[in-house]
PDB file of C-alpha atoms in Angstrom:
ATOM      1  CA  MET Q  41     -11.528  -4.575  -4.717  1.00  0.00           C
ATOM      2  CA  LEU Q  42     -10.247  -6.935  -2.255  1.00  0.00           C
ATOM      3  CA  ALA Q  43      -7.854  -5.561   0.332  1.00  0.00           C
ATOM      4  CA  LEU Q  44      -4.433  -7.558   0.921  1.00  0.00           C
ATOM      5  CA  SER Q  45      -2.443  -7.668   4.421  1.00  0.00           C
ATOM      6  CA  VAL Q  46       1.261  -6.834   3.555  1.00  0.00           C
ATOM      7  CA  ALA Q  47       2.290 -10.213   4.765  1.00  0.00           C
ATOM      8  CA  GLN Q  48      -0.517 -12.342   2.358  1.00  0.00           C
ATOM      9  CA  ARG Q  49       0.935  -9.650  -0.353  1.00  0.00           C
ATOM     10  CA  ARG Q  50       4.072 -10.656   0.685  1.00  0.00           C
ATOM     11  CA  GLU Q  51       3.277 -14.146   0.176  1.00  0.00           C
ATOM     12  CA  LEU Q  52       1.082 -14.051  -2.843  1.00  0.00           C
ATOM     13  CA  LYS Q  53       4.029 -12.513  -4.762  1.00  0.00           C
ATOM     14  CA  ALA Q  54       6.332 -14.420  -4.246  1.00  0.00           C
ATOM     15  CA  ARG Q  55       4.078 -17.427  -5.793  1.00  0.00           C
ATOM     16  CA  ALA Q  56       3.548 -14.991  -8.493  1.00  0.00           C
ATOM     17  CA  HIS Q  57       7.554 -14.953  -9.362  1.00  0.00           C
ATOM     18  CA  THR Q  58       7.351 -18.163 -10.899  1.00  0.00           C
ATOM     19  CA  LEU Q  59       4.088 -17.418 -13.394  1.00  0.00           C
ATOM     20  CA  HIS Q  60       4.148 -16.989 -16.757  1.00  0.00           C
ATOM     21  CA  PRO Q  61       1.557 -14.131 -17.354  1.00  0.00           C
ATOM     22  CA  ILE Q  62      -1.616 -16.509 -19.042  1.00  0.00           C
ATOM     23  CA  VAL Q  63      -3.674 -13.197 -20.325  1.00  0.00           C
ATOM     24  CA  MET Q  64      -2.552 -10.017 -22.791  1.00  0.00           C
ATOM     25  CA  ILE Q  65      -4.112  -7.039 -23.471  1.00  0.00           C
ATOM     26  CA  GLY Q  66      -2.883  -5.340 -26.113  1.00  0.00           C
ATOM     27  CA  LYS Q  67      -2.342  -2.150 -27.568  1.00  0.00           C
ATOM     28  CA  THR Q  68      -6.448  -1.351 -28.582  1.00  0.00           C
ATOM     29  CA  GLY Q  69      -7.660  -2.080 -23.894  1.00  0.00           C
ATOM     30  CA  LEU Q  70      -9.701  -3.697 -22.502  1.00  0.00           C
ATOM     31  CA  SER Q  71     -12.424  -5.382 -24.145  1.00  0.00           C
ATOM     32  CA  GLU Q  72     -15.172  -7.663 -22.907  1.00  0.00           C
ATOM     33  CA  ASN Q  73     -13.691 -10.687 -24.072  1.00  0.00           C
ATOM     34  CA  VAL Q  74     -10.205  -9.722 -21.980  1.00  0.00           C
ATOM     35  CA  ILE Q  75     -12.126  -9.324 -19.104  1.00  0.00           C
ATOM     36  CA  ASP Q  76     -14.285 -12.722 -19.181  1.00  0.00           C
ATOM     37  CA  GLU Q  77     -10.607 -14.098 -20.110  1.00  0.00           C
ATOM     38  CA  VAL Q  78      -9.350 -12.237 -16.867  1.00  0.00           C
ATOM     39  CA  ASP Q  79     -12.285 -14.203 -14.788  1.00  0.00           C
ATOM     40  CA  ARG Q  80     -12.004 -17.644 -15.881  1.00  0.00           C
ATOM     41  CA  GLY Q  81      -8.375 -17.554 -15.239  1.00  0.00           C
ATOM     42  CA  LEU Q  82      -9.032 -16.024 -11.237  1.00  0.00           C
ATOM     43  CA  THR Q  83     -11.178 -18.952 -10.992  1.00  0.00           C
ATOM     44  CA  SER Q  84      -9.515 -21.122 -12.208  1.00  0.00           C
ATOM     45  CA  HIS Q  85      -5.935 -19.859 -11.018  1.00  0.00           C
ATOM     46  CA  GLU Q  86      -6.817 -17.923  -8.175  1.00  0.00           C
ATOM     47  CA  LEU Q  87      -3.341 -16.214  -9.084  1.00  0.00           C
ATOM     48  CA  ILE Q  88      -2.713 -14.935 -11.856  1.00  0.00           C
ATOM     49  CA  LYS Q  89      -0.353 -12.515 -13.762  1.00  0.00           C
ATOM     50  CA  ILE Q  90      -1.174  -9.861 -16.937  1.00  0.00           C
ATOM     51  CA  LYS Q  91       0.622  -9.282 -19.684  1.00  0.00           C
ATOM     52  CA  VAL Q  92      -0.217  -5.214 -21.279  1.00  0.00           C
ATOM     53  CA  GLN Q  93       1.199  -3.666 -24.344  1.00  0.00           C
ATOM     54  CA  ILE Q  94       0.454  -0.453 -23.294  1.00  0.00           C
ATOM     55  CA  ASP Q  95       3.835   1.879 -23.178  1.00  0.00           C
ATOM     56  CA  ASP Q  96       1.930   4.755 -20.893  1.00  0.00           C
ATOM     57  CA  ARG Q  97       2.617   4.197 -17.206  1.00  0.00           C
ATOM     58  CA  ILE Q  98      -1.048   5.999 -16.027  1.00  0.00           C
ATOM     59  CA  ALA Q  99      -2.885   4.267 -18.804  1.00  0.00           C
ATOM     60  CA  ARG Q 100      -1.580   0.921 -17.177  1.00  0.00           C
ATOM     61  CA  ASN Q 101      -2.474   1.729 -13.711  1.00  0.00           C
ATOM     62  CA  ALA Q 102      -5.450   2.945 -15.104  1.00  0.00           C
ATOM     63  CA  LEU Q 103      -6.628  -1.079 -16.514  1.00  0.00           C
ATOM     64  CA  PHE Q 104      -4.998  -2.293 -13.173  1.00  0.00           C
ATOM     65  CA  GLU Q 105      -7.574  -0.557 -11.250  1.00  0.00           C
ATOM     66  CA  GLU Q 106     -10.462  -1.433 -12.869  1.00  0.00           C
ATOM     67  CA  ILE Q 107      -9.488  -4.904 -14.016  1.00  0.00           C
ATOM     68  CA  CYS Q 108      -9.578  -5.274 -10.562  1.00  0.00           C
ATOM     69  CA  GLN Q 109     -12.783  -3.427  -9.460  1.00  0.00           C
ATOM     70  CA  ARG Q 110     -14.690  -5.336 -12.396  1.00  0.00           C
ATOM     71  CA  LEU Q 111     -13.680  -8.323 -10.873  1.00  0.00           C
ATOM     72  CA  ASP Q 112     -13.652  -7.522  -7.430  1.00  0.00           C
ATOM     73  CA  ALA Q 113     -10.469  -8.552  -7.368  1.00  0.00           C
ATOM     74  CA  ALA Q 114      -6.746  -7.641  -5.087  1.00  0.00           C
ATOM     75  CA  ALA Q 115      -3.855  -5.933  -6.917  1.00  0.00           C
ATOM     76  CA  VAL Q 116      -0.648  -7.754  -5.946  1.00  0.00           C
ATOM     77  CA  GLN Q 117       2.310  -6.554  -8.064  1.00  0.00           C
ATOM     78  CA  HIS Q 118       2.886  -3.914 -10.949  1.00  0.00           C
ATOM     79  CA  ILE Q 119       5.937  -4.518 -12.512  1.00  0.00           C
ATOM     80  CA  GLY Q 120       6.830  -2.680 -15.889  1.00  0.00           C
ATOM     81  CA  LYS Q 121       3.812  -4.243 -17.828  1.00  0.00           C
ATOM     82  CA  ILE Q 122       3.630  -7.336 -15.957  1.00  0.00           C
ATOM     83  CA  LEU Q 123       0.065  -6.903 -13.932  1.00  0.00           C
ATOM     84  CA  VAL Q 124      -0.754 -10.151 -10.813  1.00  0.00           C
ATOM     85  CA  ILE Q 125      -4.180 -10.118 -10.034  1.00  0.00           C
ATOM     86  CA  PHE Q 126      -5.354 -12.256  -7.078  1.00  0.00           C
ATOM     87  CA  ARG Q 127      -9.244 -13.072  -6.383  1.00  0.00           C
ATOM     88  CA  PRO Q 128      -9.675 -16.280  -3.619  1.00  0.00           C
ATOM     89  CA  ASN Q 129     -11.356 -19.434  -5.061  1.00  0.00           C
ATOM     90  CA  LEU Q 130     -14.967 -19.217  -2.632  1.00  0.00           C
ATOM     91  CA  GLU Q 131     -15.004 -23.041  -3.873  1.00  0.00           C
ATOM     92  CA  GLN Q 132     -12.094 -23.759  -2.292  1.00  0.00           C
ATOM     93  CA  ILE Q 133     -12.361 -21.956   0.836  1.00  0.00           C
ATOM     94  CA  LEU Q 134     -16.596 -23.630   1.169  1.00  0.00           C
ATOM     95  CA  LYS Q 135     -15.084 -26.946   0.982  1.00  0.00           C
ATOM     96  CA  LYS Q 136     -12.484 -26.808   3.019  1.00  0.00           C
ATOM     97  CA  PRO Q 137     -14.141 -29.886   5.863  1.00  0.00           C
ATOM     98  CA  SER Q 138     -10.372 -31.054   6.472  1.00  0.00           C
ATOM     99  CA  ASP Q 139      -9.994 -29.410   9.495  1.00  0.00           C
ATOM    100  CA  SER Q 140     -12.627 -32.076  11.275  1.00  0.00           C
ATOM    101  CA  VAL Q 141     -11.143 -34.754   9.384  1.00  0.00           C
ATOM    102  CA  LYS Q 142      -9.019 -36.926  12.288  1.00  0.00           C
ATOM    103  CA  ARG Q 143      -5.133 -38.008  10.924  1.00  0.00           C
ATOM    104  CA  LYS Q 144      -4.576 -41.619  11.082  1.00  0.00           C
ATOM    105  CA  LYS Q 145      -2.077 -42.254  13.963  1.00  0.00           C
ATOM    106  CA  ARG Q 146       1.281 -42.775  12.911  1.00  0.00           C
ATOM    107  CA  GLU Q 147       2.943 -46.019  13.603  1.00  0.00           C
ATOM    108  CA  PRO Q 148       6.158 -45.495  15.394  1.00  0.00           C
ATOM    109  CA  PHE Q 149       9.615 -46.028  13.551  1.00  0.00           C
ATOM    110  CA  ARG Q 150      11.037 -49.772  13.479  1.00  0.00           C
ATOM    111  CA  THR Q 151      14.800 -50.326  15.854  1.00  0.00           C
ATOM    112  CA  LYS Q 152      17.690 -52.038  14.850  1.00  0.00           C
ATOM    113  CA  ARG Q 153      16.261 -54.406  17.274  1.00  0.00           C
ATOM    114  CA  SER Q 154      12.928 -55.688  16.022  1.00  0.00           C
ATOM    115  CA  PHE Q 155      14.493 -56.757  12.738  1.00  0.00           C
ATOM    116  CA  GLN Q 156      16.620 -59.013  14.966  1.00  0.00           C
ATOM    117  CA  ASN Q 157      14.187 -61.177  16.731  1.00  0.00           C
TER     118      ASN Q 157
END
């Protein structure tokens, strides 16, 4: 299971605030299809919300931990029946060569006098 610092968790909570749940887990619990769908969601979005229909809080906590362990993800937040899970996308991390690319120097702003000549 992935570990997050307090600052990272706070930033992820703020990002997740506007998200809608993309996976719903019914009263039957966790199945392979649900795990596959959560994995697919984490691969494409990195940060997802899951809505759980189980009323028992202890069962929801166990479900939350099991999902995070099986998918090597980080548990961000658990409020009521909503779970927030994060797993960084390794492909995007490895693709970031933008640090080595030099940016084009910006032209200075034209002043009022430059238009008059």
